[in-house]
Amino acid sequence: MLTQALPRRPDWPFVALILACGMAGMGLAATPLAHAWGLGALALALLIGLLVAQPLPAPWRERAIPALALFKGPVLKTAIVLYGLRIPLDAVARLGPGVLLLDALQILASLLLAAWLGPLLFRMPRNAALLIGVGNGICGAAAVLAAEPILRGRDRDGAMAVAAVVVFGTLNMLLLPVMFHHWPGLFGDPADYALFTGATVQEVAQVLVAAQAMSPALLDTALLVKMARVMMLAPVLMGLALMLRGGAAGATARRVPVPPFALLFALAMVVNGLIGLPDALRPALASLDNLLLTLAMAGLGLSTHLSLLRQAGWRPLALGALLWAMLLAVAGAALSTGLI
């Protein structure tokens, strides 16, 4: 995965900037103040990246895109696969069918509401609204990019959908740890926050940051719930293509498999559960995984700029806000009523 997009010489300064933000996050995470505030390396690297990104001139941000794509793409996906080697296989069985049902319900509700509210309330083309629904319900910007060839919207529809998903995914990521530390018994059991995080946060990277900021003990479950949503991407794309009944769309959908890193993540858990890793190898793999995750978070922070709000406009952001609120309401209701 890491060999897919090795940095070229012009990208090296931006790779160095990402490394610096990541190392700064890891260094600050070791301080007593960070421990007292419950801030881990992932959250700190992302926040440092966010702060550094804001004053960067637009031409610099454009030149940084290839380096940022490397860390948000292959580096992050490699880290997630390696994390699968750290999750016990029986953790999957402990999730239960209720969690999978909740994931499916979240995705279906996001798509239906987007298709209905987008044209009705915000006068958006249905396909443009569906792009936001796909990103909100499944796995953020990656889902938007996967759905674009099928929904075939205008050129700017994809960019607006990504902006809406990134904005509210970031807010979600920052809000949930605050909720956890102030109202740990909101759902009865504090551990239920892991289910809530995996079922509502838009991006895989954001799930990692939010769960670690709450408690590292919640990370495994939150990531498993999220990865179950990611694995639903392929059937959703197939369904959209059938709904649109376009020959080209159908052909595109047949070429879109389950994201390979999701399959490798599942395979890594199986290897860990059935074969196991040598005890001497586990600490080194865990350290490497933590490093890659931290660098990916730094890249995510550096790629998030407040100009996204201006570029998106109010209509996609308003729809994104409603869909985000729906995710929180459905998952909260399911947990509070004991349905999962």
PDB file of N, CA and C in Angstrom, residues 46-134:
ATOM      1  N   LEU A  46      -3.312  15.842  14.857  1.00  0.00           N
ATOM      2  CA  LEU A  46      -4.345  16.433  13.999  1.00  0.00           C
ATOM      3  C   LEU A  46      -4.545  17.914  14.316  1.00  0.00           C
ATOM      4  N   LEU A  47      -4.597  18.255  15.593  1.00  0.00           N
ATOM      5  CA  LEU A  47      -4.806  19.653  15.974  1.00  0.00           C
ATOM      6  C   LEU A  47      -3.628  20.528  15.558  1.00  0.00           C
ATOM      7  N   ILE A  48      -2.417  20.012  15.705  1.00  0.00           N
ATOM      8  CA  ILE A  48      -1.240  20.774  15.276  1.00  0.00           C
ATOM      9  C   ILE A  48      -1.298  20.996  13.760  1.00  0.00           C
ATOM     10  N   GLY A  49      -1.664  19.942  13.012  1.00  0.00           N
ATOM     11  CA  GLY A  49      -1.809  20.084  11.565  1.00  0.00           C
ATOM     12  C   GLY A  49      -2.853  21.122  11.201  1.00  0.00           C
ATOM     13  N   LEU A  50      -3.987  21.103  11.912  1.00  0.00           N
ATOM     14  CA  LEU A  50      -5.038  22.098  11.675  1.00  0.00           C
ATOM     15  C   LEU A  50      -4.512  23.514  11.863  1.00  0.00           C
ATOM     16  N   LEU A  51      -3.800  23.743  12.945  1.00  0.00           N
ATOM     17  CA  LEU A  51      -3.289  25.078  13.253  1.00  0.00           C
ATOM     18  C   LEU A  51      -2.255  25.532  12.223  1.00  0.00           C
ATOM     19  N   VAL A  52      -1.387  24.615  11.823  1.00  0.00           N
ATOM     20  CA  VAL A  52      -0.343  24.963  10.855  1.00  0.00           C
ATOM     21  C   VAL A  52      -0.948  25.251   9.482  1.00  0.00           C
ATOM     22  N   ALA A  53      -2.035  24.542   9.142  1.00  0.00           N
ATOM     23  CA  ALA A  53      -2.622  24.674   7.802  1.00  0.00           C
ATOM     24  C   ALA A  53      -3.278  26.026   7.566  1.00  0.00           C
ATOM     25  N   GLN A  54      -3.827  26.641   8.601  1.00  0.00           N
ATOM     26  CA  GLN A  54      -4.645  27.845   8.380  1.00  0.00           C
ATOM     27  C   GLN A  54      -3.872  29.008   7.765  1.00  0.00           C
ATOM     28  N   PRO A  55      -2.654  29.314   8.201  1.00  0.00           N
ATOM     29  CA  PRO A  55      -1.963  30.465   7.578  1.00  0.00           C
ATOM     30  C   PRO A  55      -1.245  30.133   6.273  1.00  0.00           C
ATOM     31  N   LEU A  56      -1.224  28.867   5.853  1.00  0.00           N
ATOM     32  CA  LEU A  56      -0.506  28.518   4.624  1.00  0.00           C
ATOM     33  C   LEU A  56      -1.188  29.150   3.412  1.00  0.00           C
ATOM     34  N   PRO A  57      -0.442  29.772   2.512  1.00  0.00           N
ATOM     35  CA  PRO A  57      -1.041  30.336   1.298  1.00  0.00           C
ATOM     36  C   PRO A  57      -1.664  29.244   0.434  1.00  0.00           C
ATOM     37  N   ALA A  58      -2.690  29.609  -0.312  1.00  0.00           N
ATOM     38  CA  ALA A  58      -3.400  28.645  -1.149  1.00  0.00           C
ATOM     39  C   ALA A  58      -2.468  27.912  -2.129  1.00  0.00           C
ATOM     40  N   PRO A  59      -1.503  28.589  -2.799  1.00  0.00           N
ATOM     41  CA  PRO A  59      -0.613  27.847  -3.711  1.00  0.00           C
ATOM     42  C   PRO A  59       0.195  26.764  -3.001  1.00  0.00           C
ATOM     43  N   TRP A  60       0.609  27.037  -1.762  1.00  0.00           N
ATOM     44  CA  TRP A  60       1.342  26.025  -1.008  1.00  0.00           C
ATOM     45  C   TRP A  60       0.452  24.831  -0.694  1.00  0.00           C
ATOM     46  N   ARG A  61      -0.808  25.113  -0.318  1.00  0.00           N
ATOM     47  CA  ARG A  61      -1.722  24.014   0.006  1.00  0.00           C
ATOM     48  C   ARG A  61      -1.969  23.141  -1.220  1.00  0.00           C
ATOM     49  N   GLU A  62      -2.030  23.769  -2.393  1.00  0.00           N
ATOM     50  CA  GLU A  62      -2.230  22.995  -3.625  1.00  0.00           C
ATOM     51  C   GLU A  62      -1.008  22.135  -3.931  1.00  0.00           C
ATOM     52  N   ARG A  63       0.176  22.692  -3.731  1.00  0.00           N
ATOM     53  CA  ARG A  63       1.395  21.917  -3.979  1.00  0.00           C
ATOM     54  C   ARG A  63       1.557  20.783  -2.979  1.00  0.00           C
ATOM     55  N   ALA A  64       0.932  20.912  -1.811  1.00  0.00           N
ATOM     56  CA  ALA A  64       1.054  19.871  -0.775  1.00  0.00           C
ATOM     57  C   ALA A  64       0.109  18.704  -0.999  1.00  0.00           C
ATOM     58  N   ILE A  65      -0.814  18.811  -1.959  1.00  0.00           N
ATOM     59  CA  ILE A  65      -1.852  17.791  -2.132  1.00  0.00           C
ATOM     60  C   ILE A  65      -1.276  16.381  -2.329  1.00  0.00           C
ATOM     61  N   PRO A  66      -0.259  16.171  -3.199  1.00  0.00           N
ATOM     62  CA  PRO A  66       0.251  14.802  -3.363  1.00  0.00           C
ATOM     63  C   PRO A  66       0.817  14.210  -2.076  1.00  0.00           C
ATOM     64  N   ALA A  67       1.558  15.017  -1.307  1.00  0.00           N
ATOM     65  CA  ALA A  67       2.128  14.513  -0.056  1.00  0.00           C
ATOM     66  C   ALA A  67       1.020  14.204   0.953  1.00  0.00           C
ATOM     67  N   LEU A  68       0.041  15.083   1.024  1.00  0.00           N
ATOM     68  CA  LEU A  68      -1.068  14.850   1.953  1.00  0.00           C
ATOM     69  C   LEU A  68      -1.862  13.615   1.546  1.00  0.00           C
ATOM     70  N   ALA A  69      -2.055  13.426   0.239  1.00  0.00           N
ATOM     71  CA  ALA A  69      -2.789  12.255  -0.242  1.00  0.00           C
ATOM     72  C   ALA A  69      -2.067  10.966   0.131  1.00  0.00           C
ATOM     73  N   LEU A  70      -0.748  10.979   0.138  1.00  0.00           N
ATOM     74  CA  LEU A  70       0.021   9.800   0.536  1.00  0.00           C
ATOM     75  C   LEU A  70      -0.282   9.412   1.979  1.00  0.00           C
ATOM     76  N   PHE A  71      -0.303  10.407   2.870  1.00  0.00           N
ATOM     77  CA  PHE A  71      -0.486  10.105   4.290  1.00  0.00           C
ATOM     78  C   PHE A  71      -1.947   9.852   4.640  1.00  0.00           C
ATOM     79  N   LYS A  72      -2.874  10.496   3.940  1.00  0.00           N
ATOM     80  CA  LYS A  72      -4.294  10.244   4.200  1.00  0.00           C
ATOM     81  C   LYS A  72      -4.783   8.984   3.509  1.00  0.00           C
ATOM     82  N   GLY A  73      -4.020   8.510   2.520  1.00  0.00           N
ATOM     83  CA  GLY A  73      -4.423   7.335   1.766  1.00  0.00           C
ATOM     84  C   GLY A  73      -3.616   6.107   2.151  1.00  0.00           C
ATOM     85  N   PRO A  74      -2.544   5.784   1.400  1.00  0.00           N
ATOM     86  CA  PRO A  74      -1.797   4.559   1.669  1.00  0.00           C
ATOM     87  C   PRO A  74      -1.264   4.428   3.094  1.00  0.00           C
ATOM     88  N   VAL A  75      -0.753   5.517   3.676  1.00  0.00           N
ATOM     89  CA  VAL A  75      -0.220   5.419   5.046  1.00  0.00           C
ATOM     90  C   VAL A  75      -1.331   5.084   6.036  1.00  0.00           C
ATOM     91  N   LEU A  76      -2.452   5.794   5.933  1.00  0.00           N
ATOM     92  CA  LEU A  76      -3.568   5.532   6.846  1.00  0.00           C
ATOM     93  C   LEU A  76      -4.104   4.111   6.659  1.00  0.00           C
ATOM     94  N   LYS A  77      -4.278   3.681   5.419  1.00  0.00           N
ATOM     95  CA  LYS A  77      -4.834   2.354   5.175  1.00  0.00           C
ATOM     96  C   LYS A  77      -3.899   1.258   5.670  1.00  0.00           C
ATOM     97  N   THR A  78      -2.586   1.451   5.475  1.00  0.00           N
ATOM     98  CA  THR A  78      -1.618   0.492   6.005  1.00  0.00           C
ATOM     99  C   THR A  78      -1.700   0.425   7.524  1.00  0.00           C
ATOM    100  N   ALA A  79      -1.845   1.582   8.158  1.00  0.00           N
ATOM    101  CA  ALA A  79      -1.948   1.620   9.618  1.00  0.00           C
ATOM    102  C   ALA A  79      -3.200   0.899  10.105  1.00  0.00           C
ATOM    103  N   ILE A  80      -4.301   1.050   9.387  1.00  0.00           N
ATOM    104  CA  ILE A  80      -5.542   0.395   9.789  1.00  0.00           C
ATOM    105  C   ILE A  80      -5.411  -1.119   9.656  1.00  0.00           C
ATOM    106  N   VAL A  81      -4.773  -1.580   8.565  1.00  0.00           N
ATOM    107  CA  VAL A  81      -4.557  -3.023   8.401  1.00  0.00           C
ATOM    108  C   VAL A  81      -3.693  -3.553   9.535  1.00  0.00           C
ATOM    109  N   LEU A  82      -2.606  -2.847   9.855  1.00  0.00           N
ATOM    110  CA  LEU A  82      -1.751  -3.271  10.964  1.00  0.00           C
ATOM    111  C   LEU A  82      -2.519  -3.284  12.286  1.00  0.00           C
ATOM    112  N   TYR A  83      -3.450  -2.334  12.433  1.00  0.00           N
ATOM    113  CA  TYR A  83      -4.235  -2.304  13.667  1.00  0.00           C
ATOM    114  C   TYR A  83      -5.086  -3.566  13.789  1.00  0.00           C
ATOM    115  N   GLY A  84      -5.488  -4.131  12.652  1.00  0.00           N
ATOM    116  CA  GLY A  84      -6.253  -5.373  12.697  1.00  0.00           C
ATOM    117  C   GLY A  84      -5.502  -6.497  13.384  1.00  0.00           C
ATOM    118  N   LEU A  85      -4.164  -6.466  13.341  1.00  0.00           N
ATOM    119  CA  LEU A  85      -3.354  -7.476  14.025  1.00  0.00           C
ATOM    120  C   LEU A  85      -3.368  -7.298  15.534  1.00  0.00           C
ATOM    121  N   ARG A  86      -3.949  -6.187  15.994  1.00  0.00           N
ATOM    122  CA  ARG A  86      -3.979  -5.918  17.438  1.00  0.00           C
ATOM    123  C   ARG A  86      -5.359  -6.174  18.042  1.00  0.00           C
ATOM    124  N   ILE A  87      -6.345  -6.507  17.213  1.00  0.00           N
ATOM    125  CA  ILE A  87      -7.718  -6.687  17.696  1.00  0.00           C
ATOM    126  C   ILE A  87      -8.018  -8.177  17.820  1.00  0.00           C
ATOM    127  N   PRO A  88      -8.463  -8.642  18.996  1.00  0.00           N
ATOM    128  CA  PRO A  88      -8.828 -10.059  19.146  1.00  0.00           C
ATOM    129  C   PRO A  88     -10.000 -10.412  18.240  1.00  0.00           C
ATOM    130  N   LEU A  89      -9.951 -11.614  17.654  1.00  0.00           N
ATOM    131  CA  LEU A  89     -10.993 -12.025  16.723  1.00  0.00           C
ATOM    132  C   LEU A  89     -12.355 -12.111  17.392  1.00  0.00           C
ATOM    133  N   ASP A  90     -12.383 -12.484  18.678  1.00  0.00           N
ATOM    134  CA  ASP A  90     -13.682 -12.619  19.345  1.00  0.00           C
ATOM    135  C   ASP A  90     -14.360 -11.263  19.569  1.00  0.00           C
ATOM    136  N   ALA A  91     -13.615 -10.162  19.354  1.00  0.00           N
ATOM    137  CA  ALA A  91     -14.238  -8.838  19.483  1.00  0.00           C
ATOM    138  C   ALA A  91     -15.314  -8.644  18.428  1.00  0.00           C
ATOM    139  N   VAL A  92     -15.139  -9.272  17.258  1.00  0.00           N
ATOM    140  CA  VAL A  92     -16.143  -9.163  16.200  1.00  0.00           C
ATOM    141  C   VAL A  92     -17.438  -9.829  16.638  1.00  0.00           C
ATOM    142  N   ALA A  93     -17.334 -11.016  17.229  1.00  0.00           N
ATOM    143  CA  ALA A  93     -18.527 -11.737  17.674  1.00  0.00           C
ATOM    144  C   ALA A  93     -19.256 -10.975  18.770  1.00  0.00           C
ATOM    145  N   ARG A  94     -18.503 -10.238  19.589  1.00  0.00           N
ATOM    146  CA  ARG A  94     -19.135  -9.504  20.689  1.00  0.00           C
ATOM    147  C   ARG A  94     -19.972  -8.322  20.197  1.00  0.00           C
ATOM    148  N   LEU A  95     -19.740  -7.875  18.968  1.00  0.00           N
ATOM    149  CA  LEU A  95     -20.533  -6.757  18.452  1.00  0.00           C
ATOM    150  C   LEU A  95     -22.006  -7.131  18.354  1.00  0.00           C
ATOM    151  N   GLY A  96     -22.296  -8.306  17.836  1.00  0.00           N
ATOM    152  CA  GLY A  96     -23.680  -8.749  17.719  1.00  0.00           C
ATOM    153  C   GLY A  96     -24.369  -8.210  16.482  1.00  0.00           C
ATOM    154  N   PRO A  97     -25.476  -8.855  16.088  1.00  0.00           N
ATOM    155  CA  PRO A  97     -26.188  -8.421  14.875  1.00  0.00           C
ATOM    156  C   PRO A  97     -26.830  -7.049  15.006  1.00  0.00           C
ATOM    157  N   GLY A  98     -27.134  -6.617  16.230  1.00  0.00           N
ATOM    158  CA  GLY A  98     -27.759  -5.311  16.416  1.00  0.00           C
ATOM    159  C   GLY A  98     -26.897  -4.174  15.911  1.00  0.00           C
ATOM    160  N   VAL A  99     -25.583  -4.302  16.072  1.00  0.00           N
ATOM    161  CA  VAL A  99     -24.673  -3.249  15.622  1.00  0.00           C
ATOM    162  C   VAL A  99     -24.656  -3.185  14.094  1.00  0.00           C
ATOM    163  N   LEU A 100     -24.621  -4.348  13.450  1.00  0.00           N
ATOM    164  CA  LEU A 100     -24.651  -4.370  11.986  1.00  0.00           C
ATOM    165  C   LEU A 100     -25.967  -3.799  11.467  1.00  0.00           C
ATOM    166  N   LEU A 101     -27.058  -4.109  12.156  1.00  0.00           N
ATOM    167  CA  LEU A 101     -28.356  -3.562  11.767  1.00  0.00           C
ATOM    168  C   LEU A 101     -28.366  -2.042  11.911  1.00  0.00           C
ATOM    169  N   LEU A 102     -27.768  -1.537  13.001  1.00  0.00           N
ATOM    170  CA  LEU A 102     -27.696  -0.093  13.197  1.00  0.00           C
ATOM    171  C   LEU A 102     -26.885   0.568  12.094  1.00  0.00           C
ATOM    172  N   ASP A 103     -25.737  -0.028  11.732  1.00  0.00           N
ATOM    173  CA  ASP A 103     -24.924   0.520  10.646  1.00  0.00           C
ATOM    174  C   ASP A 103     -25.735   0.610   9.353  1.00  0.00           C
ATOM    175  N   ALA A 104     -26.438  -0.477   9.030  1.00  0.00           N
ATOM    176  CA  ALA A 104     -27.239  -0.491   7.805  1.00  0.00           C
ATOM    177  C   ALA A 104     -28.358   0.548   7.863  1.00  0.00           C
ATOM    178  N   LEU A 105     -28.974   0.681   9.025  1.00  0.00           N
ATOM    179  CA  LEU A 105     -30.052   1.661   9.182  1.00  0.00           C
ATOM    180  C   LEU A 105     -29.529   3.081   9.036  1.00  0.00           C
ATOM    181  N   GLN A 106     -28.355   3.350   9.591  1.00  0.00           N
ATOM    182  CA  GLN A 106     -27.758   4.681   9.470  1.00  0.00           C
ATOM    183  C   GLN A 106     -27.517   5.036   7.998  1.00  0.00           C
ATOM    184  N   ILE A 107     -26.977   4.089   7.249  1.00  0.00           N
ATOM    185  CA  ILE A 107     -26.684   4.343   5.837  1.00  0.00           C
ATOM    186  C   ILE A 107     -27.971   4.569   5.051  1.00  0.00           C
ATOM    187  N   LEU A 108     -28.964   3.700   5.268  1.00  0.00           N
ATOM    188  CA  LEU A 108     -30.232   3.820   4.543  1.00  0.00           C
ATOM    189  C   LEU A 108     -30.918   5.144   4.858  1.00  0.00           C
ATOM    190  N   ALA A 109     -30.962   5.512   6.131  1.00  0.00           N
ATOM    191  CA  ALA A 109     -31.604   6.769   6.521  1.00  0.00           C
ATOM    192  C   ALA A 109     -30.876   7.962   5.929  1.00  0.00           C
ATOM    193  N   SER A 110     -29.545   7.916   5.899  1.00  0.00           N
ATOM    194  CA  SER A 110     -28.761   9.023   5.343  1.00  0.00           C
ATOM    195  C   SER A 110     -29.061   9.201   3.859  1.00  0.00           C
ATOM    196  N   LEU A 111     -29.154   8.094   3.121  1.00  0.00           N
ATOM    197  CA  LEU A 111     -29.425   8.172   1.690  1.00  0.00           C
ATOM    198  C   LEU A 111     -30.847   8.664   1.410  1.00  0.00           C
ATOM    199  N   LEU A 112     -31.827   8.111   2.131  1.00  0.00           N
ATOM    200  CA  LEU A 112     -33.216   8.492   1.886  1.00  0.00           C
ATOM    201  C   LEU A 112     -33.464   9.954   2.240  1.00  0.00           C
ATOM    202  N   LEU A 113     -32.922  10.391   3.379  1.00  0.00           N
ATOM    203  CA  LEU A 113     -33.109  11.788   3.771  1.00  0.00           C
ATOM    204  C   LEU A 113     -32.427  12.738   2.787  1.00  0.00           C
ATOM    205  N   ALA A 114     -31.239  12.363   2.336  1.00  0.00           N
ATOM    206  CA  ALA A 114     -30.532  13.211   1.374  1.00  0.00           C
ATOM    207  C   ALA A 114     -31.322  13.334   0.076  1.00  0.00           C
ATOM    208  N   ALA A 115     -31.829  12.210  -0.419  1.00  0.00           N
ATOM    209  CA  ALA A 115     -32.586  12.238  -1.673  1.00  0.00           C
ATOM    210  C   ALA A 115     -33.880  13.026  -1.537  1.00  0.00           C
ATOM    211  N   TRP A 116     -34.445  13.065  -0.336  1.00  0.00           N
ATOM    212  CA  TRP A 116     -35.719  13.766  -0.116  1.00  0.00           C
ATOM    213  C   TRP A 116     -35.503  15.244   0.214  1.00  0.00           C
ATOM    214  N   LEU A 117     -34.647  15.501   1.222  1.00  0.00           N
ATOM    215  CA  LEU A 117     -34.489  16.870   1.714  1.00  0.00           C
ATOM    216  C   LEU A 117     -33.656  17.740   0.769  1.00  0.00           C
ATOM    217  N   GLY A 118     -32.682  17.144   0.079  1.00  0.00           N
ATOM    218  CA  GLY A 118     -31.844  17.948  -0.811  1.00  0.00           C
ATOM    219  C   GLY A 118     -32.652  18.716  -1.841  1.00  0.00           C
ATOM    220  N   PRO A 119     -33.456  18.038  -2.667  1.00  0.00           N
ATOM    221  CA  PRO A 119     -34.270  18.785  -3.643  1.00  0.00           C
ATOM    222  C   PRO A 119     -35.397  19.593  -3.007  1.00  0.00           C
ATOM    223  N   LEU A 120     -36.015  19.072  -1.925  1.00  0.00           N
ATOM    224  CA  LEU A 120     -37.200  19.714  -1.362  1.00  0.00           C
ATOM    225  C   LEU A 120     -36.867  20.996  -0.600  1.00  0.00           C
ATOM    226  N   LEU A 121     -35.902  20.930   0.309  1.00  0.00           N
ATOM    227  CA  LEU A 121     -35.592  22.075   1.169  1.00  0.00           C
ATOM    228  C   LEU A 121     -34.509  22.984   0.584  1.00  0.00           C
ATOM    229  N   PHE A 122     -33.536  22.409  -0.104  1.00  0.00           N
ATOM    230  CA  PHE A 122     -32.363  23.184  -0.489  1.00  0.00           C
ATOM    231  C   PHE A 122     -32.209  23.333  -2.004  1.00  0.00           C
ATOM    232  N   ARG A 123     -33.173  22.819  -2.764  1.00  0.00           N
ATOM    233  CA  ARG A 123     -33.173  22.948  -4.225  1.00  0.00           C
ATOM    234  C   ARG A 123     -31.858  22.466  -4.837  1.00  0.00           C
ATOM    235  N   MET A 124     -31.371  21.371  -4.296  1.00  0.00           N
ATOM    236  CA  MET A 124     -30.157  20.754  -4.815  1.00  0.00           C
ATOM    237  C   MET A 124     -30.539  19.620  -5.763  1.00  0.00           C
ATOM    238  N   PRO A 125     -29.757  19.360  -6.803  1.00  0.00           N
ATOM    239  CA  PRO A 125     -29.990  18.175  -7.621  1.00  0.00           C
ATOM    240  C   PRO A 125     -29.940  16.917  -6.749  1.00  0.00           C
ATOM    241  N   ARG A 126     -30.802  15.959  -7.054  1.00  0.00           N
ATOM    242  CA  ARG A 126     -30.873  14.769  -6.203  1.00  0.00           C
ATOM    243  C   ARG A 126     -29.533  14.045  -6.126  1.00  0.00           C
ATOM    244  N   ASN A 127     -28.837  13.931  -7.255  1.00  0.00           N
ATOM    245  CA  ASN A 127     -27.570  13.207  -7.234  1.00  0.00           C
ATOM    246  C   ASN A 127     -26.509  13.920  -6.401  1.00  0.00           C
ATOM    247  N   ALA A 128     -26.526  15.260  -6.425  1.00  0.00           N
ATOM    248  CA  ALA A 128     -25.591  16.013  -5.588  1.00  0.00           C
ATOM    249  C   ALA A 128     -25.895  15.784  -4.114  1.00  0.00           C
ATOM    250  N   ALA A 129     -27.177  15.750  -3.767  1.00  0.00           N
ATOM    251  CA  ALA A 129     -27.562  15.486  -2.380  1.00  0.00           C
ATOM    252  C   ALA A 129     -27.195  14.066  -1.971  1.00  0.00           C
ATOM    253  N   LEU A 130     -27.352  13.116  -2.897  1.00  0.00           N
ATOM    254  CA  LEU A 130     -27.009  11.724  -2.584  1.00  0.00           C
ATOM    255  C   LEU A 130     -25.515  11.555  -2.313  1.00  0.00           C
ATOM    256  N   LEU A 131     -24.679  12.350  -2.987  1.00  0.00           N
ATOM    257  CA  LEU A 131     -23.243  12.287  -2.705  1.00  0.00           C
ATOM    258  C   LEU A 131     -22.971  12.627  -1.236  1.00  0.00           C
ATOM    259  N   ILE A 132     -23.663  13.635  -0.715  1.00  0.00           N
ATOM    260  CA  ILE A 132     -23.505  13.988   0.694  1.00  0.00           C
ATOM    261  C   ILE A 132     -24.040  12.865   1.568  1.00  0.00           C
ATOM    262  N   GLY A 133     -25.160  12.262   1.165  1.00  0.00           N
ATOM    263  CA  GLY A 133     -25.720  11.154   1.930  1.00  0.00           C
ATOM    264  C   GLY A 133     -24.792   9.963   1.997  1.00  0.00           C
ATOM    265  N   VAL A 134     -24.144   9.635   0.886  1.00  0.00           N
ATOM    266  CA  VAL A 134     -23.200   8.515   0.865  1.00  0.00           C
ATOM    267  C   VAL A 134     -22.015   8.786   1.784  1.00  0.00           C
TER     268      VAL A 134
END
